[in-house]
Tab-separated table of C-alpha atoms in Angstrom:
chain	number	residue	atom	x	y	z
A	1	UNK	CA	-7.641	2.420	48.450
A	2	UNK	CA	-7.045	5.663	46.712
A	3	UNK	CA	-3.683	5.766	48.359
A	4	UNK	CA	-2.651	2.435	46.967
A	5	UNK	CA	-3.994	3.004	43.430
A	6	UNK	CA	-2.193	6.234	42.833
A	7	UNK	CA	1.302	4.779	42.841
A	8	UNK	CA	0.068	1.914	40.684
A	9	UNK	CA	-1.326	4.331	38.172
A	10	UNK	CA	1.888	6.262	38.209
A	11	UNK	CA	3.737	3.023	37.668
A	12	UNK	CA	1.533	2.200	34.713
A	13	UNK	CA	2.073	5.663	33.324
A	14	UNK	CA	5.806	5.205	33.606
A	15	UNK	CA	5.615	1.911	31.761
A	16	UNK	CA	3.509	3.428	29.023
A	17	UNK	CA	6.099	6.124	28.714
A	18	UNK	CA	8.864	3.542	28.552
A	19	UNK	CA	6.979	1.623	25.869
A	20	UNK	CA	6.478	4.801	23.886
A	21	UNK	CA	10.153	5.644	24.181
A	22	UNK	CA	11.328	2.245	23.047
A	23	UNK	CA	8.898	2.447	20.143
A	24	UNK	CA	10.650	5.601	19.051
A	25	UNK	CA	14.017	3.980	19.495
A	26	UNK	CA	13.091	0.892	17.505
A	27	UNK	CA	11.308	2.962	14.934
A	28	UNK	CA	12.503	5.471	12.489
A	29	UNK	CA	13.351	9.067	12.179
A	30	UNK	CA	10.244	11.105	12.283
A	31	UNK	CA	10.190	14.306	10.434
A	32	UNK	CA	8.161	17.202	9.224
A	33	UNK	CA	5.500	15.476	7.247
A	34	UNK	CA	4.101	18.688	6.166
A	35	UNK	CA	2.530	21.959	7.029
A	36	UNK	CA	4.300	24.900	8.514
A	37	UNK	CA	7.736	26.358	8.118
A	38	UNK	CA	8.739	24.805	11.414
A	39	UNK	CA	7.917	21.371	10.094
A	40	UNK	CA	4.713	20.974	12.063
A	41	UNK	CA	1.559	20.179	10.226
A	42	UNK	CA	-1.714	22.036	10.186
A	43	UNK	CA	-4.380	19.832	8.779
A	44	UNK	CA	-7.916	19.154	9.665
A	45	UNK	CA	-10.433	16.593	8.628
A	46	UNK	CA	-13.781	18.137	7.885
A	47	UNK	CA	-15.125	15.344	5.787
A	48	UNK	CA	-18.689	16.330	6.546
A	49	UNK	CA	-18.214	19.696	4.859
A	50	UNK	CA	-16.041	18.690	1.948
A	51	UNK	CA	-16.894	16.513	-1.010
A	52	UNK	CA	-13.212	15.497	-1.153
A	53	UNK	CA	-11.658	12.489	0.560
A	54	UNK	CA	-8.196	14.023	0.823
A	55	UNK	CA	-7.112	15.823	3.963
A	56	UNK	CA	-8.255	19.437	3.961
A	57	UNK	CA	-5.550	21.995	4.533
A	58	UNK	CA	-6.408	24.882	6.784
A	59	UNK	CA	-3.455	26.815	5.442
A	60	UNK	CA	-3.902	27.270	1.708
A	61	UNK	CA	-0.352	27.366	0.416
A	62	UNK	CA	0.528	29.319	-2.689
A	63	UNK	CA	2.016	27.387	-5.547
A	64	UNK	CA	5.763	27.624	-5.158
A	65	UNK	CA	7.512	30.122	-7.401
A	66	UNK	CA	9.566	27.432	-9.102
A	67	UNK	CA	11.159	27.671	-12.525
A	68	UNK	CA	13.178	24.607	-13.482
A	69	UNK	CA	13.925	22.596	-16.565
A	70	UNK	CA	11.464	19.877	-17.402
A	71	UNK	CA	12.501	16.523	-18.824
A	72	UNK	CA	12.672	17.956	-22.335
A	73	UNK	CA	15.234	20.484	-21.154
A	74	UNK	CA	12.865	23.430	-21.464
A	75	UNK	CA	12.296	25.845	-18.576
A	76	UNK	CA	9.014	25.177	-16.837
A	77	UNK	CA	7.426	27.966	-14.825
A	78	UNK	CA	5.232	26.163	-12.315
A	79	UNK	CA	3.055	29.152	-11.441
A	80	UNK	CA	2.593	30.407	-14.980
A	81	UNK	CA	2.213	27.103	-16.760
A	82	UNK	CA	-0.200	25.523	-14.324
A	83	UNK	CA	-2.220	28.698	-13.628
A	84	UNK	CA	-5.945	27.964	-13.577
A	85	UNK	CA	-5.382	24.193	-13.754
A	86	UNK	CA	-6.035	21.706	-10.995
A	87	UNK	CA	-2.506	20.604	-10.092
A	88	UNK	CA	-0.992	17.730	-8.150
A	89	UNK	CA	2.512	18.313	-6.818
A	90	UNK	CA	4.809	15.586	-5.495
A	91	UNK	CA	8.469	15.590	-4.501
A	92	UNK	CA	10.397	12.332	-4.840
A	93	UNK	CA	13.200	10.492	-6.591
A	94	UNK	CA	13.511	7.596	-8.982
A	95	UNK	CA	15.927	5.428	-6.919
A	96	UNK	CA	13.069	4.796	-4.537
A	97	UNK	CA	11.428	1.397	-4.831
A	98	UNK	CA	8.413	1.747	-2.580
A	99	UNK	CA	6.727	5.037	-1.748
A	100	UNK	CA	7.550	7.064	-4.879
A	101	UNK	CA	6.440	4.573	-7.541
A	102	UNK	CA	3.492	3.523	-5.384
A	103	UNK	CA	2.258	7.089	-5.063
A	104	UNK	CA	2.834	7.915	-8.719
A	105	UNK	CA	1.261	4.593	-9.700
A	106	UNK	CA	-1.864	5.364	-7.694
A	107	UNK	CA	-2.137	8.775	-9.329
A	108	UNK	CA	-1.511	7.256	-12.767
A	109	UNK	CA	-4.206	4.618	-12.321
A	110	UNK	CA	-6.646	7.200	-10.934
A	111	UNK	CA	-5.963	9.527	-13.878
A	112	UNK	CA	-6.594	6.707	-16.332
A	113	UNK	CA	-10.104	6.317	-14.900
A	114	UNK	CA	-11.008	9.885	-15.901
A	115	UNK	CA	-12.322	10.864	-19.302
A	116	UNK	CA	-9.611	12.070	-21.696
A	117	UNK	CA	-11.018	15.607	-21.385
A	118	UNK	CA	-10.755	15.539	-17.605
A	119	UNK	CA	-7.268	14.038	-17.760
A	120	UNK	CA	-6.126	16.982	-19.862
A	121	UNK	CA	-7.416	19.467	-17.305
A	122	UNK	CA	-5.217	18.170	-14.491
A	123	UNK	CA	-1.490	18.882	-14.281
A	124	UNK	CA	0.603	16.337	-12.401
A	125	UNK	CA	4.043	17.684	-11.517
A	126	UNK	CA	6.855	15.566	-10.068
A	127	UNK	CA	9.893	17.391	-8.671
A	128	UNK	CA	13.076	15.374	-8.169
A	129	UNK	CA	14.758	15.446	-4.771
A	130	UNK	CA	17.797	13.669	-6.239
A	131	UNK	CA	18.747	15.744	-9.286
A	132	UNK	CA	22.302	14.367	-9.371
A	133	UNK	CA	20.993	10.972	-10.427
A	134	UNK	CA	17.623	11.971	-11.838
A	135	UNK	CA	18.827	13.339	-15.141
A	136	UNK	CA	16.082	14.506	-17.514
A	137	UNK	CA	16.376	11.216	-19.378
A	138	UNK	CA	16.312	9.009	-16.279
A	139	UNK	CA	13.361	10.935	-14.898
A	140	UNK	CA	11.421	10.835	-18.173
A	141	UNK	CA	11.852	7.083	-18.539
A	142	UNK	CA	10.667	6.558	-14.967
A	143	UNK	CA	7.701	8.944	-15.267
A	144	UNK	CA	6.563	7.399	-18.547
A	145	UNK	CA	5.655	4.309	-16.553
A	146	UNK	CA	2.983	6.366	-14.830
A	147	UNK	CA	1.865	8.693	-17.594
A	148	UNK	CA	3.381	10.454	-20.557
A	149	UNK	CA	1.771	13.722	-19.515
A	150	UNK	CA	3.353	13.884	-16.054
A	151	UNK	CA	5.623	16.915	-15.863
A	152	UNK	CA	9.051	16.082	-14.425
A	153	UNK	CA	11.283	18.819	-13.059
A	154	UNK	CA	14.912	18.238	-12.154
A	155	UNK	CA	17.831	20.564	-11.601
A	156	UNK	CA	19.011	22.735	-8.726
A	157	UNK	CA	18.324	20.967	-5.423
A	158	UNK	CA	18.509	24.275	-3.544
A	159	UNK	CA	15.605	25.553	-5.624
A	160	UNK	CA	13.698	22.387	-4.853
A	161	UNK	CA	14.295	22.791	-1.129
A	162	UNK	CA	13.226	26.433	-1.258
A	163	UNK	CA	10.045	25.497	-3.123
A	164	UNK	CA	9.195	22.622	-0.780
A	165	UNK	CA	9.845	24.328	2.546
A	166	UNK	CA	6.906	26.774	2.588
A	167	UNK	CA	4.654	23.825	1.743
A	168	UNK	CA	5.856	22.044	4.872
A	169	UNK	CA	7.605	19.453	2.740
A	170	UNK	CA	11.039	18.642	4.047
A	171	UNK	CA	13.682	17.899	1.439
A	172	UNK	CA	17.206	16.977	2.491
A	173	UNK	CA	20.383	16.284	0.550
A	174	UNK	CA	20.342	12.714	-0.759
A	175	UNK	CA	22.718	10.278	0.925
A	176	UNK	CA	24.649	7.744	-1.131
A	177	UNK	CA	24.989	4.575	0.915
A	178	UNK	CA	28.003	2.265	0.978
A	179	UNK	CA	26.299	-0.189	-1.360
A	180	UNK	CA	25.651	2.535	-3.916
A	181	UNK	CA	21.987	2.938	-3.109
A	182	UNK	CA	20.618	6.388	-2.541
A	183	UNK	CA	18.414	7.527	0.283
A	184	UNK	CA	16.595	10.787	-0.143
A	185	UNK	CA	14.612	12.221	2.700
A	186	UNK	CA	11.565	13.987	1.403
A	187	UNK	CA	8.020	14.624	2.546
A	188	UNK	CA	5.938	12.031	0.723
A	189	UNK	CA	2.652	13.909	0.711
A	190	UNK	CA	0.946	14.994	-2.492
A	191	UNK	CA	-0.573	18.463	-2.577
A	192	UNK	CA	-3.580	19.338	-4.707
A	193	UNK	CA	-4.030	22.915	-5.898
A	194	UNK	CA	-7.476	24.079	-6.964
A	195	UNK	CA	-7.939	25.822	-10.307
A	196	UNK	CA	-10.036	28.615	-8.756
A	197	UNK	CA	-7.271	30.228	-6.702
A	198	UNK	CA	-4.151	28.171	-7.555
A	199	UNK	CA	-3.730	27.402	-3.875
A	200	UNK	CA	-3.224	24.054	-2.140
A	201	UNK	CA	-6.421	22.898	-0.457
A	202	UNK	CA	-5.866	19.181	-0.123
A	203	UNK	CA	-3.138	16.836	1.004
A	204	UNK	CA	-2.722	13.123	0.359
A	205	UNK	CA	-0.501	11.041	2.594
A	206	UNK	CA	1.446	8.153	1.131
A	207	UNK	CA	-1.134	5.599	2.276
A	208	UNK	CA	-3.907	7.171	0.165
A	209	UNK	CA	-5.640	4.694	-2.105
A	210	UNK	CA	-6.262	4.710	-5.829
A	211	UNK	CA	-9.962	5.068	-5.014
A	212	UNK	CA	-9.329	8.214	-3.009
A	213	UNK	CA	-7.338	9.740	-5.854
A	214	UNK	CA	-9.886	8.644	-8.464
A	215	UNK	CA	-12.718	10.120	-6.395
A	216	UNK	CA	-10.958	13.422	-5.805
A	217	UNK	CA	-9.388	13.862	-9.244
A	218	UNK	CA	-12.857	13.705	-10.809
A	219	UNK	CA	-13.900	16.579	-8.539
A	220	UNK	CA	-10.671	18.499	-9.111
A	221	UNK	CA	-11.113	18.269	-12.879
A	222	UNK	CA	-14.461	20.016	-12.455
A	223	UNK	CA	-12.964	22.606	-10.123
A	224	UNK	CA	-15.301	21.660	-7.270
A	225	UNK	CA	-14.456	23.797	-4.224
A	226	UNK	CA	-12.930	21.931	-1.283
B	1	UNK	CA	-15.467	-3.842	47.986
B	2	UNK	CA	-16.269	-5.740	44.841
B	3	UNK	CA	-16.137	-2.462	43.033
B	4	UNK	CA	-12.783	-1.698	44.516
B	5	UNK	CA	-11.542	-5.128	43.665
B	6	UNK	CA	-12.641	-4.808	40.056
B	7	UNK	CA	-10.928	-1.499	39.770
B	8	UNK	CA	-7.629	-2.759	41.028
B	9	UNK	CA	-7.987	-5.858	38.872
B	10	UNK	CA	-8.497	-3.646	35.850
B	11	UNK	CA	-5.458	-1.634	36.719
B	12	UNK	CA	-3.571	-4.845	37.199
B	13	UNK	CA	-4.545	-6.235	33.825
B	14	UNK	CA	-3.816	-2.920	32.142
B	15	UNK	CA	-0.424	-2.915	33.762
B	16	UNK	CA	0.225	-6.474	32.656
B	17	UNK	CA	-0.757	-5.635	29.082
B	18	UNK	CA	1.515	-2.643	29.033
B	19	UNK	CA	4.289	-4.720	30.509
B	20	UNK	CA	3.948	-7.382	27.840
B	21	UNK	CA	3.817	-4.799	25.070
B	22	UNK	CA	6.831	-3.096	26.542
B	23	UNK	CA	8.767	-6.338	26.717
B	24	UNK	CA	8.091	-7.225	23.107
B	25	UNK	CA	9.050	-3.791	21.930
B	26	UNK	CA	12.207	-3.585	23.959
B	27	UNK	CA	13.272	-7.082	23.081
B	28	UNK	CA	13.057	-6.662	19.298
B	29	UNK	CA	14.578	-10.129	19.105
B	30	UNK	CA	13.334	-13.677	18.919
B	31	UNK	CA	12.127	-15.246	22.087
B	32	UNK	CA	14.050	-18.140	23.437
B	33	UNK	CA	11.092	-20.359	24.202
B	34	UNK	CA	8.711	-22.040	21.776
B	35	UNK	CA	9.289	-23.062	18.203
B	36	UNK	CA	8.842	-20.722	15.319
B	37	UNK	CA	6.953	-22.125	12.370
B	38	UNK	CA	7.023	-19.660	9.517
B	39	UNK	CA	5.443	-19.709	6.091
B	40	UNK	CA	5.614	-17.138	3.318
B	41	UNK	CA	2.598	-16.150	1.229
B	42	UNK	CA	1.536	-13.556	-1.293
B	43	UNK	CA	4.995	-12.669	-2.583
B	44	UNK	CA	5.053	-10.366	-5.618
B	45	UNK	CA	7.259	-7.816	-7.292
B	46	UNK	CA	5.790	-4.803	-9.077
B	47	UNK	CA	7.524	-4.216	-12.410
B	48	UNK	CA	10.233	-1.569	-11.860
B	49	UNK	CA	9.251	1.883	-13.137
B	50	UNK	CA	12.639	2.113	-14.839
B	51	UNK	CA	13.142	-0.942	-17.065
B	52	UNK	CA	15.610	-3.262	-15.352
B	53	UNK	CA	15.847	-0.832	-12.455
B	54	UNK	CA	15.314	-1.324	-8.774
B	55	UNK	CA	12.149	-2.961	-7.648
B	56	UNK	CA	10.259	-3.450	-4.445
B	57	UNK	CA	9.266	-6.869	-3.177
B	58	UNK	CA	6.245	-7.558	-1.006
B	59	UNK	CA	5.140	-10.646	0.902
B	60	UNK	CA	3.654	-11.886	4.143
B	61	UNK	CA	5.395	-14.089	6.677
B	62	UNK	CA	3.077	-15.989	8.968
B	63	UNK	CA	4.319	-17.648	12.128
B	64	UNK	CA	1.996	-20.321	13.467
B	65	UNK	CA	4.567	-21.350	16.055
B	66	UNK	CA	4.696	-20.309	19.687
B	67	UNK	CA	8.165	-18.801	19.404
B	68	UNK	CA	9.074	-15.469	17.888
B	69	UNK	CA	11.432	-15.312	14.951
B	70	UNK	CA	13.124	-12.752	12.747
B	71	UNK	CA	13.628	-12.412	9.042
B	72	UNK	CA	17.346	-11.703	8.884
B	73	UNK	CA	18.322	-12.069	5.239
B	74	UNK	CA	16.799	-12.257	1.779
B	75	UNK	CA	18.720	-13.161	-1.342
B	76	UNK	CA	17.955	-14.237	-4.883
B	77	UNK	CA	19.827	-16.105	-7.611
B	78	UNK	CA	18.256	-13.634	-10.061
B	79	UNK	CA	19.428	-10.386	-8.444
B	80	UNK	CA	22.722	-9.177	-7.012
B	81	UNK	CA	21.196	-7.357	-4.092
B	82	UNK	CA	18.087	-7.837	-2.010
B	83	UNK	CA	17.840	-5.669	1.084
B	84	UNK	CA	15.160	-5.093	3.662
B	85	UNK	CA	13.857	-1.572	4.081
B	86	UNK	CA	11.224	0.284	5.970
B	87	UNK	CA	9.436	3.304	4.583
B	88	UNK	CA	8.568	6.082	6.961
B	89	UNK	CA	6.610	9.268	6.463
B	90	UNK	CA	9.535	11.015	4.900
B	91	UNK	CA	12.220	8.527	3.984
B	92	UNK	CA	13.201	4.909	4.033
B	93	UNK	CA	15.870	3.085	5.939
B	94	UNK	CA	17.573	-0.246	5.632
B	95	UNK	CA	16.841	-2.677	8.428
B	96	UNK	CA	18.965	-5.654	9.456
B	97	UNK	CA	16.137	-7.812	10.703
B	98	UNK	CA	12.365	-7.797	10.789
B	99	UNK	CA	10.592	-9.449	13.720
B	100	UNK	CA	7.923	-12.093	13.285
B	101	UNK	CA	5.952	-12.469	16.494
B	102	UNK	CA	4.837	-15.836	17.796
B	103	UNK	CA	1.422	-16.589	16.288
B	104	UNK	CA	1.912	-13.384	14.341
B	105	UNK	CA	2.470	-11.974	10.911
B	106	UNK	CA	5.181	-9.896	9.355
B	107	UNK	CA	3.808	-7.809	6.510
B	108	UNK	CA	6.019	-6.510	3.762
B	109	UNK	CA	3.641	-4.171	2.006
B	110	UNK	CA	3.535	-0.905	0.152
B	111	UNK	CA	4.469	2.096	2.219
B	112	UNK	CA	5.943	-0.024	5.010
B	113	UNK	CA	8.457	-2.815	5.287
B	114	UNK	CA	9.582	-3.946	1.865
B	115	UNK	CA	12.383	-5.578	-0.053
B	116	UNK	CA	14.580	-3.556	-2.350
B	117	UNK	CA	15.785	-5.621	-5.303
B	118	UNK	CA	18.643	-4.455	-7.503
B	119	UNK	CA	21.126	-5.796	-10.010
B	120	UNK	CA	18.838	-8.051	-12.016
B	121	UNK	CA	20.522	-10.874	-13.903
B	122	UNK	CA	17.879	-10.301	-16.552
B	123	UNK	CA	15.596	-7.263	-16.758
B	124	UNK	CA	12.255	-8.423	-15.372
B	125	UNK	CA	9.043	-8.488	-17.359
B	126	UNK	CA	5.488	-9.008	-16.187
B	127	UNK	CA	4.920	-12.741	-15.815
B	128	UNK	CA	8.522	-13.508	-14.876
B	129	UNK	CA	9.179	-15.188	-11.572
B	130	UNK	CA	12.009	-14.360	-9.202
B	131	UNK	CA	13.186	-16.769	-6.550
B	132	UNK	CA	13.517	-15.182	-3.138
B	133	UNK	CA	15.382	-17.051	-0.411
B	134	UNK	CA	14.374	-15.904	3.042
B	135	UNK	CA	16.580	-16.739	6.005
B	136	UNK	CA	15.164	-16.633	9.515
B	137	UNK	CA	17.045	-16.171	12.784
B	138	UNK	CA	15.843	-19.511	14.103
B	139	UNK	CA	17.595	-21.252	11.266
B	140	UNK	CA	14.968	-21.871	8.654
B	141	UNK	CA	15.405	-20.798	5.027
B	142	UNK	CA	12.342	-20.573	2.820
B	143	UNK	CA	12.423	-20.163	-0.953
B	144	UNK	CA	9.459	-18.589	-2.689
B	145	UNK	CA	8.740	-17.828	-6.318
B	146	UNK	CA	7.662	-14.193	-6.540
B	147	UNK	CA	5.804	-13.270	-9.720
B	148	UNK	CA	6.546	-9.958	-11.425
B	149	UNK	CA	3.275	-8.025	-11.581
B	150	UNK	CA	2.336	-4.838	-13.440
B	151	UNK	CA	3.737	-1.698	-11.830
B	152	UNK	CA	0.365	-0.608	-10.514
B	153	UNK	CA	-0.746	-4.051	-9.339
B	154	UNK	CA	-2.420	-4.119	-5.960
B	155	UNK	CA	-3.005	-7.378	-4.077
B	156	UNK	CA	-6.621	-8.387	-4.236
B	157	UNK	CA	-7.291	-6.423	-7.396
């Protein structure tokens, strides 16, 4: 019996493999969705130990040393100007109908549920991965839909890439398609930096809910350790 | 022996399941047997973040028929371009067709498959309605009226 089951099991394994392979073929490009410099991700879920609902990072990234113009045309020093503030950081672009506005919308709605005092404590920073089209004006108009206080940075894409890479966020050159649409490849995760050490402790994937953000932003505003 | 039999039966059924799954995945095309019977529900368009700019469109296609189908084209008299896209972890890509399984559902929802709507005849406002014409591989075209919802609208809220 054992003799006859082994080849069957092997056969099943082969089919599973084939199914997995065709899934990849029918699916999409996978990519570094965040973590290490090699594109792999180091995250762990220790929900029992953390009051936060976001994914806990085991590697507490420093805030990137990024100085770029904000949407008013003034230089914005990310490290200096957000020092000691809970900070959310997201890389995206405005010619993106689904993930970018959805993520920013969730954050905007969650922020609006906080008291005005708590809202002021949290910095939300959006960095454009498509600076050629995201002019300060275009970006400001887009961001205003989510919150007037959201900081928008746009400028040198090389700087953006350099800032994103150590955070495990892949940013590639945008591609202009034949029909004029733009596709930008960028890690869609949001990083949350704690005010205590200005390091990233939490990560939110693009399927995070408004409730998750609302829950965690209330804790972030109070500087609750992750 | 009964134990042995059960074991091999389990392996057999597992193998069959895998086989079926594999077939569906590899095929990625409508089946040739059975009729498709599709209906579209829950269509909506969140207000574009940039006034008059590109928008996403979300809806659900339900197939109560015994034959698989595919959504192959979406157009609108109120917009120059409606394309089908799929969001992934890091980017999005245009897709030529989206499968609707027999007795199954095709979800166009946030963070996944979605429509990308551009070139509005008139900049949309909350409360407006956009006609979407959905063409399926098996020949059916369905028109739905998709309401424009607030940017942060979530179904069920």
